[in-house]
Coordinates of C-alpha atoms in Angstrom, one line a residue:
M1 CA -53.7 25.0 -16.9
T2 CA -51.7 24.2 -13.8
I3 CA -48.0 24.5 -13.2
G4 CA -45.1 22.8 -11.5
K5 CA -44.5 22.8 -7.7
E6 CA -41.8 25.5 -7.8
F7 CA -44.4 28.1 -9.0
A8 CA -47.5 26.6 -7.5
V9 CA -47.7 29.1 -4.6
K10 CA -47.3 32.1 -6.8
K11 CA -49.8 34.2 -8.8
P12 CA -48.9 34.6 -12.5
L13 CA -47.2 37.8 -13.5
L14 CA -48.6 37.4 -17.0
D15 CA -51.8 35.5 -17.7
V16 CA -52.8 35.2 -21.4
R17 CA -56.3 33.8 -22.0
N18 CA -57.7 32.6 -25.3
L19 CA -55.8 35.1 -27.3
S20 CA -56.6 35.3 -31.0
I21 CA -54.9 37.6 -33.5
H22 CA -56.0 38.0 -37.1
F23 CA -54.7 40.0 -40.0
F24 CA -57.3 41.2 -42.5
T25 CA -55.8 41.5 -45.9
E26 CA -57.1 41.9 -49.5
E27 CA -56.3 38.2 -50.1
G28 CA -58.1 37.0 -47.0
V29 CA -57.9 36.6 -43.3
V30 CA -54.6 35.4 -41.8
R31 CA -55.3 33.7 -38.4
A32 CA -51.9 34.2 -37.0
V33 CA -52.8 33.2 -33.4
E34 CA -55.8 31.2 -32.4
N35 CA -57.1 30.7 -28.8
V36 CA -53.6 30.7 -27.1
S37 CA -53.4 30.6 -23.3
F38 CA -50.4 30.5 -21.1
E39 CA -49.0 32.0 -17.9
I40 CA -45.6 33.3 -16.9
Y41 CA -44.8 33.4 -13.2
P42 CA -42.4 35.7 -11.2
G43 CA -38.8 34.7 -11.7
E44 CA -39.7 32.1 -14.4
I45 CA -38.4 31.6 -17.9
L46 CA -41.0 30.4 -20.4
G47 CA -39.8 29.3 -23.8
I48 CA -42.1 29.8 -26.9
V49 CA -40.9 27.4 -29.6
G50 CA -41.9 26.6 -33.1
E51 CA -41.0 27.0 -36.8
S52 CA -41.1 30.3 -38.6
G53 CA -44.6 31.5 -39.2
C54 CA -46.2 29.7 -36.3
G55 CA -47.2 32.8 -34.4
K56 CA -44.5 33.2 -31.8
S57 CA -43.4 36.7 -32.6
V58 CA -46.9 38.0 -33.1
T59 CA -47.8 36.6 -29.7
G60 CA -44.8 38.5 -28.2
L61 CA -45.7 41.7 -29.9
S62 CA -49.3 41.5 -28.8
L63 CA -48.2 41.7 -25.2
L64 CA -47.0 45.2 -25.8
R65 CA -49.8 46.0 -28.2
L66 CA -47.5 46.5 -31.0
I67 CA -49.5 44.6 -33.6
P68 CA -49.9 46.9 -36.6
I69 CA -53.6 48.0 -36.8
P70 CA -54.7 47.7 -39.6
P71 CA -54.3 45.1 -40.9
G72 CA -53.9 43.3 -37.5
R73 CA -56.5 43.0 -34.8
I74 CA -56.7 41.2 -31.5
V75 CA -60.1 39.6 -32.1
N76 CA -60.5 37.7 -28.8
G77 CA -58.9 37.1 -25.4
D78 CA -57.3 38.8 -22.5
I79 CA -53.8 39.7 -21.5
F80 CA -53.5 40.2 -17.7
F81 CA -50.2 41.6 -16.5
D82 CA -49.6 42.2 -12.8
G83 CA -53.4 42.2 -12.3
R84 CA -54.3 44.6 -15.1
N85 CA -55.8 43.7 -18.5
L86 CA -53.4 45.3 -21.0
L87 CA -56.1 45.2 -23.7
Q88 CA -58.3 47.6 -21.7
L89 CA -55.6 50.2 -21.0
E90 CA -55.6 53.6 -22.7
E91 CA -52.6 54.2 -25.0
R92 CA -51.1 56.7 -22.6
E93 CA -51.2 54.0 -19.8
M94 CA -49.8 51.4 -22.2
E95 CA -46.8 53.7 -23.0
K96 CA -45.9 53.6 -19.3
V97 CA -45.8 49.8 -19.5
R98 CA -43.7 49.5 -22.6
G99 CA -40.0 49.6 -21.9
N100 CA -40.6 50.0 -18.2
D101 CA -42.6 47.1 -16.8
I102 CA -42.3 45.0 -20.0
S103 CA -39.3 45.2 -22.3
M104 CA -38.5 43.4 -25.5
I105 CA -35.3 42.3 -27.3
F106 CA -36.1 42.2 -31.0
Q107 CA -34.7 39.7 -33.5
E108 CA -32.3 41.9 -35.5
P109 CA -30.3 44.4 -33.5
M110 CA -29.0 46.1 -36.6
T111 CA -32.5 47.0 -37.8
S112 CA -33.9 47.6 -34.2
L113 CA -31.2 50.1 -33.3
N114 CA -31.4 53.5 -34.9
P115 CA -28.2 54.0 -37.0
V116 CA -28.1 57.8 -36.6
F117 CA -28.0 57.8 -32.7
T118 CA -25.3 56.5 -30.4
I119 CA -25.9 53.4 -28.3
G120 CA -25.9 55.6 -25.2
D121 CA -28.5 58.0 -26.6
Q122 CA -30.8 55.1 -27.3
I123 CA -30.4 53.5 -23.8
M124 CA -30.7 56.9 -22.1
E125 CA -34.0 57.7 -23.9
A126 CA -35.9 55.0 -22.1
I127 CA -34.2 55.8 -18.7
I128 CA -35.1 59.5 -18.9
L129 CA -38.7 58.8 -20.1
H130 CA -39.6 56.1 -17.5
Q131 CA -37.2 56.7 -14.6
G132 CA -37.3 60.5 -14.6
L133 CA -33.5 60.9 -14.4
D134 CA -31.6 63.9 -15.8
K135 CA -29.2 63.4 -18.6
T136 CA -26.1 63.0 -16.4
A137 CA -27.7 60.4 -14.2
A138 CA -29.2 58.6 -17.2
R139 CA -25.7 58.4 -18.8
K140 CA -24.3 57.0 -15.6
R141 CA -27.1 54.3 -15.5
A142 CA -26.5 53.5 -19.2
I143 CA -22.8 52.9 -18.6
E144 CA -23.6 50.7 -15.6
M145 CA -26.0 48.7 -17.8
L146 CA -23.4 48.3 -20.6
D147 CA -20.9 47.1 -18.0
R148 CA -23.5 44.7 -16.6
V149 CA -23.9 43.0 -20.0
K150 CA -20.1 42.7 -20.2
I151 CA -19.4 45.2 -23.0
P152 CA -15.7 46.1 -22.8
S153 CA -14.9 49.8 -22.0
P154 CA -18.5 50.8 -21.5
D155 CA -17.6 54.4 -20.8
K156 CA -16.3 54.6 -24.4
T157 CA -18.7 52.2 -26.1
I158 CA -21.6 54.4 -24.9
D159 CA -20.7 56.9 -27.6
S160 CA -20.4 54.4 -30.4
Y161 CA -22.9 54.0 -33.2
P162 CA -24.5 50.6 -34.0
H163 CA -22.4 50.0 -37.1
Q164 CA -19.2 50.3 -35.1
L165 CA -20.1 47.3 -33.0
S166 CA -20.0 43.6 -33.8
G167 CA -23.2 41.5 -34.0
G168 CA -22.6 40.1 -30.5
M169 CA -21.9 43.6 -29.0
R170 CA -25.1 45.0 -30.7
Q171 CA -27.1 42.2 -29.2
R172 CA -25.6 43.0 -25.7
A173 CA -26.4 46.7 -26.2
M174 CA -30.0 45.7 -27.0
I175 CA -30.2 43.7 -23.8
A176 CA -28.8 46.6 -21.9
M177 CA -31.4 48.9 -23.4
A178 CA -34.2 46.4 -22.5
L179 CA -33.0 46.0 -18.9
S180 CA -32.2 49.7 -18.3
C181 CA -35.5 50.3 -16.4
Q182 CA -35.4 46.9 -14.6
P183 CA -38.6 45.4 -16.1
K184 CA -40.7 42.8 -14.5
L185 CA -41.0 40.9 -17.8
L186 CA -38.5 40.6 -20.6
I187 CA -39.6 39.3 -24.0
A188 CA -36.6 38.0 -25.9
D189 CA -37.5 37.4 -29.6
E190 CA -34.9 35.1 -31.1
P191 CA -32.0 36.8 -29.2
T192 CA -29.3 34.7 -30.7
T193 CA -30.4 34.9 -34.4
A194 CA -27.5 35.5 -36.8
L195 CA -24.9 35.0 -34.1
D196 CA -22.3 32.3 -34.3
V197 CA -22.5 29.4 -31.9
T198 CA -19.9 30.7 -29.4
I199 CA -21.6 34.1 -29.2
Q200 CA -25.0 32.5 -28.9
A201 CA -23.8 30.6 -25.8
Q202 CA -22.4 33.7 -24.3
V203 CA -25.7 35.7 -24.9
L204 CA -27.8 32.9 -23.4
Q205 CA -25.6 32.6 -20.4
L206 CA -25.7 36.4 -19.9
L207 CA -29.5 36.4 -20.1
K208 CA -29.7 33.6 -17.5
E209 CA -27.3 35.4 -15.1
I210 CA -29.1 38.7 -15.3
Q211 CA -32.5 37.1 -15.0
R212 CA -31.3 35.5 -11.8
E213 CA -29.8 38.7 -10.4
M214 CA -32.8 40.8 -11.2
G215 CA -35.4 38.1 -10.4
M216 CA -37.4 39.1 -13.5
S217 CA -39.5 36.8 -15.7
V218 CA -38.5 36.1 -19.3
M219 CA -40.5 35.0 -22.3
L220 CA -37.9 33.5 -24.7
I221 CA -39.1 33.1 -28.3
T222 CA -37.0 30.8 -30.5
H223 CA -37.2 28.0 -33.1
D224 CA -34.5 26.0 -31.3
L225 CA -35.6 23.5 -28.6
G226 CA -31.9 23.1 -27.7
V227 CA -31.8 26.8 -26.6
V228 CA -34.9 26.4 -24.5
A229 CA -33.5 23.3 -22.8
E230 CA -30.5 25.4 -21.7
I231 CA -32.3 28.1 -19.7
A232 CA -36.1 27.7 -19.6
D233 CA -38.3 26.4 -16.8
R234 CA -41.3 25.6 -19.0
V235 CA -42.0 25.5 -22.7
A236 CA -45.0 26.2 -25.0
V237 CA -44.6 24.6 -28.4
M238 CA -46.6 26.5 -31.1
Y239 CA -47.7 25.4 -34.6
A240 CA -50.1 27.2 -37.0
G241 CA -51.0 29.8 -34.3
R242 CA -51.8 27.2 -31.7
I243 CA -50.1 25.7 -28.6
F244 CA -49.4 22.1 -29.4
E245 CA -47.6 21.1 -26.3
Y246 CA -47.1 22.9 -23.0
G247 CA -45.5 22.1 -19.7
P248 CA -42.3 21.9 -17.6
I249 CA -39.0 21.3 -19.5
E250 CA -38.2 17.9 -18.0
P251 CA -41.4 16.0 -18.8
I252 CA -41.5 17.4 -22.3
F253 CA -37.9 16.5 -23.2
E254 CA -38.0 13.2 -21.4
K255 CA -41.5 12.0 -22.4
M256 CA -42.9 14.4 -25.1
R257 CA -46.5 13.7 -26.1
N258 CA -46.8 15.5 -29.4
P259 CA -45.4 14.4 -32.8
Y260 CA -44.6 18.0 -33.7
T261 CA -42.5 18.4 -30.6
R262 CA -40.8 15.2 -31.4
G263 CA -40.1 16.4 -34.9
L264 CA -38.5 19.7 -33.6
L265 CA -36.4 17.8 -31.1
H266 CA -35.1 15.2 -33.5
S267 CA -34.2 17.9 -36.1
I268 CA -31.5 19.1 -33.8
P269 CA -28.1 17.7 -35.1
Q270 CA -26.3 15.4 -32.7
L271 CA -22.5 15.4 -32.5
T272 CA -22.5 11.6 -32.0
E273 CA -24.6 10.9 -35.1
K274 CA -23.0 10.4 -38.5
K275 CA -25.6 11.0 -41.2
D276 CA -25.6 12.0 -44.9
R277 CA -28.8 14.1 -44.3
L278 CA -30.2 16.0 -41.3
N279 CA -33.5 14.9 -39.8
A280 CA -36.4 17.2 -40.9
I281 CA -40.1 17.4 -40.4
P282 CA -41.7 16.5 -43.8
G283 CA -43.7 19.1 -45.6
Q284 CA -44.2 22.8 -45.0
V285 CA -45.9 25.0 -42.4
P286 CA -49.4 25.5 -43.8
D287 CA -50.7 28.8 -45.3
P288 CA -52.4 30.6 -42.4
M289 CA -55.1 31.7 -44.9
N290 CA -55.8 28.1 -46.0
L291 CA -55.3 25.9 -42.9
P292 CA -56.1 22.2 -43.2
V293 CA -59.4 21.0 -41.6
G294 CA -59.0 19.0 -38.4
C295 CA -55.5 18.9 -36.7
K296 CA -53.4 21.5 -38.4
F297 CA -50.3 19.2 -38.3
H298 CA -52.0 16.1 -39.8
P299 CA -50.6 16.5 -43.4
R300 CA -47.0 16.2 -41.9
C301 CA -47.7 13.8 -39.1
Y302 CA -46.5 10.2 -38.9
L303 CA -49.3 9.3 -36.4
M304 CA -52.1 10.7 -38.6
I305 CA -55.4 8.7 -38.7
E306 CA -58.7 9.5 -40.4
A307 CA -60.0 11.3 -37.3
C308 CA -57.1 13.8 -37.5
K309 CA -58.4 15.0 -40.8
T310 CA -61.8 16.1 -39.5
E311 CA -61.4 16.8 -35.7
E312 CA -59.3 19.6 -34.3
P313 CA -58.0 18.2 -31.0
P314 CA -58.1 20.2 -27.7
L315 CA -55.2 20.4 -25.4
F316 CA -55.3 17.1 -23.5
E317 CA -54.1 17.1 -19.9
I318 CA -51.3 14.5 -19.8
N319 CA -50.1 14.7 -16.2
G320 CA -51.2 17.7 -14.1
D321 CA -49.1 20.5 -15.7
H322 CA -48.3 18.8 -19.1
F323 CA -50.6 19.3 -22.0
S324 CA -50.7 18.0 -25.6
R325 CA -52.9 18.8 -28.6
C326 CA -52.9 15.3 -30.1
I327 CA -55.7 12.7 -30.0
R328 CA -52.9 10.0 -30.2
W329 CA -50.8 11.4 -27.4
K330 CA -50.7 8.0 -25.7
E331 CA -49.0 6.4 -28.7
C332 CA -46.6 9.3 -29.4
C333 CA -42.9 9.1 -29.0

């Protein structure tokens, strides 16, 4: 795949090639991710979008090799980060990458933060481990990070426990923890889940500001195309463990070439529209143990023809750096 002009002269920081992740259970094999490829470039924000169960979070966890084994297994592919294949590193080497070169903001801060340790203790742990600072210097760094994510009275908040903070403040604390070692890549997995609209906007703006200041790359995982439109440079739309559309934000939003992308975009409520019912994609995400033959989206697709039931389409190149997994992409949208 190729990319837009703004990143064309750069080498990818992250290069994921033909990644497949399966979960082997007593009921059968769950093909959570199948032959997924994408790149993230220095200073870029890539949005990974799709409905729940499409493989977004599993893809993010695989970059840090946090897939539970068993039952999960990376059965195929390569993950190159900064020139090294992460899948070939020993566990001791991988521990130096996690939290230091690559950090992750998890979906639920209340379950991701340890309730019996203060916010400061949890931020300082990563700083001491990866940066080699003593406790006094680590505490100072932690306070600086809390201040950077705009938490009020950081010198006092550092001694607070997670349950003493609001949802928005816990999410900011998670961001501070993830950024404490100044990673090259930040994986943000649904960073605005369970937050009200006003706080969501604040968290997104904060992420964008810090990303620009630090010059880091971000992989933003979300189900909301509206969120991606706000801050991402490129987007990969996932469905049934596969990338269905991939490319820069503008072409995809202005001239999308996949009916699934269209369904996601049109399901976003518009303030100017007055309707009794919200737009929705018909049907359900398929069971990953019993995926349909042919195009995985065809049972829900308004463009479906007989060929869609038997042929699984490749990613067609639409225009240089824009790709779509649809044999009828020319008629789409």
